[in-house]
PDB file of C-alpha atoms in Angstrom:
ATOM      1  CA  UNK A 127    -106.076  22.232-109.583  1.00  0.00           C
ATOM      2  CA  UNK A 128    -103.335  19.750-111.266  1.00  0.00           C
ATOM      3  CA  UNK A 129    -100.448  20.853-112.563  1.00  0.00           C
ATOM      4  CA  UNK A 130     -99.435  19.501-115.468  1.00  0.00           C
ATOM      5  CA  UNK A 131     -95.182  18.834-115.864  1.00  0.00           C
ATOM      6  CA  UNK A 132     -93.410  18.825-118.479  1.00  0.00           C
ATOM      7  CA  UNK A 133     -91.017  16.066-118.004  1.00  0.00           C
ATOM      8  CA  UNK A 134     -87.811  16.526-120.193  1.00  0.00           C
ATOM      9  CA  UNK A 135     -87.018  12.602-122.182  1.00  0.00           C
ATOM     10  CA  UNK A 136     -83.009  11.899-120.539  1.00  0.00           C
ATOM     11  CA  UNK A 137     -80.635  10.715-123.278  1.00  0.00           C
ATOM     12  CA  UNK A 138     -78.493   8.098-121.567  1.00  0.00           C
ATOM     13  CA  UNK A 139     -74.440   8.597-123.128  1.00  0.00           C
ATOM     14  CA  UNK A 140     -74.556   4.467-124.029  1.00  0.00           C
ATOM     15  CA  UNK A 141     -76.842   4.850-126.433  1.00  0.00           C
ATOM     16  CA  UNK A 142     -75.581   4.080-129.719  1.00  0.00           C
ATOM     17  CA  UNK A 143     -75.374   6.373-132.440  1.00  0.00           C
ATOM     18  CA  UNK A 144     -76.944   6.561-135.813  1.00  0.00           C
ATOM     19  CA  UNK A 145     -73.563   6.569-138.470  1.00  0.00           C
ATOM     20  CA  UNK A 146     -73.918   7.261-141.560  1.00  0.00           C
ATOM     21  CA  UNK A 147     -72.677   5.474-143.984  1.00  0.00           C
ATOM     22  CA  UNK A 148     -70.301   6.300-147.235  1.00  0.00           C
ATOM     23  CA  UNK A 149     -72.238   6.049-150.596  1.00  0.00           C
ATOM     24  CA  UNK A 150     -70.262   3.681-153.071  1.00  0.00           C
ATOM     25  CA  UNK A 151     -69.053   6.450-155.162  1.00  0.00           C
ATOM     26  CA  UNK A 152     -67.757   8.386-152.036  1.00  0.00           C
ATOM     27  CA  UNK A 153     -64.294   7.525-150.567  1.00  0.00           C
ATOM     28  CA  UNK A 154     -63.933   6.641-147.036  1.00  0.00           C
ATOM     29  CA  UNK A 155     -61.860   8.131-144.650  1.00  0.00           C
ATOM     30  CA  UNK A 156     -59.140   5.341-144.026  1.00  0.00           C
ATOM     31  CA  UNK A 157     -59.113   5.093-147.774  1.00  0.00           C
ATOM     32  CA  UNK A 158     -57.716   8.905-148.571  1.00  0.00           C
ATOM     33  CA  UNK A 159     -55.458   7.909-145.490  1.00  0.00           C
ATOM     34  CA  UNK A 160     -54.098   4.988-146.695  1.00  0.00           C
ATOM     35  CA  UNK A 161     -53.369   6.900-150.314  1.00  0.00           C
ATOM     36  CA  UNK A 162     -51.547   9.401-148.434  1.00  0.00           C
ATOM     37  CA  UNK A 163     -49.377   7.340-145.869  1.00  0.00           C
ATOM     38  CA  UNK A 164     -48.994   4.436-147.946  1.00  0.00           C
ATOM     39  CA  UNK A 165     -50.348   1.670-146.088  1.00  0.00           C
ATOM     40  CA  UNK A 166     -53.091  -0.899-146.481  1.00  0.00           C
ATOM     41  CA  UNK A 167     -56.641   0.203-145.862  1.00  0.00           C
ATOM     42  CA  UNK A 168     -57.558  -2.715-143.828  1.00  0.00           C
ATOM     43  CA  UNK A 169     -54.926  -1.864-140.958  1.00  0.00           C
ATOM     44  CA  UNK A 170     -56.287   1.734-140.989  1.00  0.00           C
ATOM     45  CA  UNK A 171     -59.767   0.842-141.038  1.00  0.00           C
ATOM     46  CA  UNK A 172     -59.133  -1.784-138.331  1.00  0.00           C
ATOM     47  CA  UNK A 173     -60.415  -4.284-140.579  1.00  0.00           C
ATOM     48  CA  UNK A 174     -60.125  -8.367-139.124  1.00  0.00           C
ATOM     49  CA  UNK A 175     -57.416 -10.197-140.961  1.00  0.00           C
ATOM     50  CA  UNK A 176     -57.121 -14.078-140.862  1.00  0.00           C
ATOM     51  CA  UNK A 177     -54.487 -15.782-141.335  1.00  0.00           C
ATOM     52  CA  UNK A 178     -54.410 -19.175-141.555  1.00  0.00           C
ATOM     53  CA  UNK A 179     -51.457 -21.499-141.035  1.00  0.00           C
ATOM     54  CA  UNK A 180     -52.323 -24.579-142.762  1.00  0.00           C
ATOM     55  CA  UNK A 181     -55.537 -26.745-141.140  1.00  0.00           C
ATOM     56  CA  UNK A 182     -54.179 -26.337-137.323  1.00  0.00           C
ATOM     57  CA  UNK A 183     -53.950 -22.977-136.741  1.00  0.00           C
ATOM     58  CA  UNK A 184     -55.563 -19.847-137.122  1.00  0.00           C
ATOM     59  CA  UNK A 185     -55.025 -16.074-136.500  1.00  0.00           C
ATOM     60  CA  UNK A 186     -57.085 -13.181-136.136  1.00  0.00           C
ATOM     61  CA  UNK A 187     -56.603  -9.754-135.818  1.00  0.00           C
ATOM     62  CA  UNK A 188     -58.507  -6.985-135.094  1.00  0.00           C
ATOM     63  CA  UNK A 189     -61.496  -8.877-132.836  1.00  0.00           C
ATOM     64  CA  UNK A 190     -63.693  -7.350-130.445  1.00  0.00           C
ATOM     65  CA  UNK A 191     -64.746 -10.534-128.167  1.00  0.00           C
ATOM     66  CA  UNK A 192     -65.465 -14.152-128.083  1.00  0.00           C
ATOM     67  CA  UNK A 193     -69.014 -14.688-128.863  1.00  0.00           C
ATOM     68  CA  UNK A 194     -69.253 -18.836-127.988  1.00  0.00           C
ATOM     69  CA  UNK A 195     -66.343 -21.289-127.523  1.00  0.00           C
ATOM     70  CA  UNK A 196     -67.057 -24.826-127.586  1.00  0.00           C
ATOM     71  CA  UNK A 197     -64.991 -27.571-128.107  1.00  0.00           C
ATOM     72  CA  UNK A 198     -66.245 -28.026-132.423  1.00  0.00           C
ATOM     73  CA  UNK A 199     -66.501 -24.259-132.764  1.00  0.00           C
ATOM     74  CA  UNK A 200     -65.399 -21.009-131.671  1.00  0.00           C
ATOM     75  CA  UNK A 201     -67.498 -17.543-132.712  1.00  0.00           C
ATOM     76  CA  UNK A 202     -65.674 -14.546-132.328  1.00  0.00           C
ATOM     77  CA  UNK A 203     -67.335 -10.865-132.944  1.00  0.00           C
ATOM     78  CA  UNK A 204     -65.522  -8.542-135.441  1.00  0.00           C
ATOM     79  CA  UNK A 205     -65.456  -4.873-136.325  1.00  0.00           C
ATOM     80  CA  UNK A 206     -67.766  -5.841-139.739  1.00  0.00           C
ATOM     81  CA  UNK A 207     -69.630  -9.153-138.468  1.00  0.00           C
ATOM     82  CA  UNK A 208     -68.347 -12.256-136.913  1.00  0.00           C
ATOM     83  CA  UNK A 209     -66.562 -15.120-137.683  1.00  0.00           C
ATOM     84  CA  UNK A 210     -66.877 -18.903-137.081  1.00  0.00           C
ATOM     85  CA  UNK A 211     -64.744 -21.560-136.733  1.00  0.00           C
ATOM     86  CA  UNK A 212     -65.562 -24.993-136.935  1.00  0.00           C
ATOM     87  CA  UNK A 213     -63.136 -28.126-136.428  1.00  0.00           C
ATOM     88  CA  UNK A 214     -62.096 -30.396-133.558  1.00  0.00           C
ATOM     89  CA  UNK A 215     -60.696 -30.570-130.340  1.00  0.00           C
ATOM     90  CA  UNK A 216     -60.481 -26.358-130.862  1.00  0.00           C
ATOM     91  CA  UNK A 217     -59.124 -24.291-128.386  1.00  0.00           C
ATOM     92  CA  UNK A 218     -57.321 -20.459-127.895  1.00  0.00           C
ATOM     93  CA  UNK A 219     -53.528 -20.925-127.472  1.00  0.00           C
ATOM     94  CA  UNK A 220     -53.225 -17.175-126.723  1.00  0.00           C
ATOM     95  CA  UNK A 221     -55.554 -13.792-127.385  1.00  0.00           C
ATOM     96  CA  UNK A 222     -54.169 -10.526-126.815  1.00  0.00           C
ATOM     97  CA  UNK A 223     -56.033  -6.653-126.844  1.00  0.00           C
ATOM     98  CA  UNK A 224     -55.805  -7.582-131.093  1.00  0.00           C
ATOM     99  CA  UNK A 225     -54.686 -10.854-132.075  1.00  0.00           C
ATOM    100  CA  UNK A 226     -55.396 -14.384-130.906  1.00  0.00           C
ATOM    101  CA  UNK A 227     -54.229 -17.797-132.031  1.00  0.00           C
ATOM    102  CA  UNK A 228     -56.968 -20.527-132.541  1.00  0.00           C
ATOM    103  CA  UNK A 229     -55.438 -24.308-132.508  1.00  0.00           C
ATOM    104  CA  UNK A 230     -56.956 -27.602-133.156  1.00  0.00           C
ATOM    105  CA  UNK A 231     -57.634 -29.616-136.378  1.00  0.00           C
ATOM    106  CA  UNK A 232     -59.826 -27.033-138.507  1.00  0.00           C
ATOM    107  CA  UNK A 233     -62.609 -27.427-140.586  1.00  0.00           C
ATOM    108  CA  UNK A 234     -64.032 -24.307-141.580  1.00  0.00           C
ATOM    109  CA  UNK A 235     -63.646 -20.849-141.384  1.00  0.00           C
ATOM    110  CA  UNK A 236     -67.074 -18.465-141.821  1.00  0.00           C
ATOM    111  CA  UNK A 237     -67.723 -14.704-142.462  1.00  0.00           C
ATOM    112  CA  UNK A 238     -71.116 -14.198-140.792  1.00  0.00           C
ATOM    113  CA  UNK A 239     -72.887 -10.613-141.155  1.00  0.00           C
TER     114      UNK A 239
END
């Protein structure tokens, strides 16, 4: 006689997560935040910021990692999507935790989802 198990399904703790997301009516979080403390959503929200410093530099906050980096382009992997850089002779001059420094004559800058 066979007996039949009943083997439980194991939920590993890296899965990711379902989020839900905000309907466009609703308010976000970092937005009643930044209403109440002043300051600009995108900080709260960790949003990226770029700044660029005329066509041989370029700064970004807020990244996660460094996708590709190639001599003509550097991808880089943000909270919202990823951006793309496209130019010559690129290269990092410094990256931090939050912030790095692109250099190199620039082309283009891209928001990819």
């Amino acid at each position: 006689m066979a007996r039949g198990y009943r083997v439980k399904p194991v939920k590993h703790k890296h899965i990711k997560r379902m989020k839900a997301e905000p309907s466009a009516g609703e308010p976000t979080i970092s937005g009643k935040f930044s209403g109440i403390m002043h300051m600009p959503e995108d900080i709260l929200a960790k949003a990226p910021i770029v700044t660029c410093y005329g066509r041989y530099r370029v700064c970004i906050e807020n990244y996660r990692n460094i996708l590709e980096y190639q001599e003509g382009q550097i991808r880089i992997q943000t909270k919202t999507g990823k951006i793309r850089v496209e130019g010559k002779n690129l290269g990092i001059a410094y990256y931090r935790e939050e912030c790095m420094c692109i250099v190199g004559e620039i082309w283009s800058v891209e928001y990819q989802k």
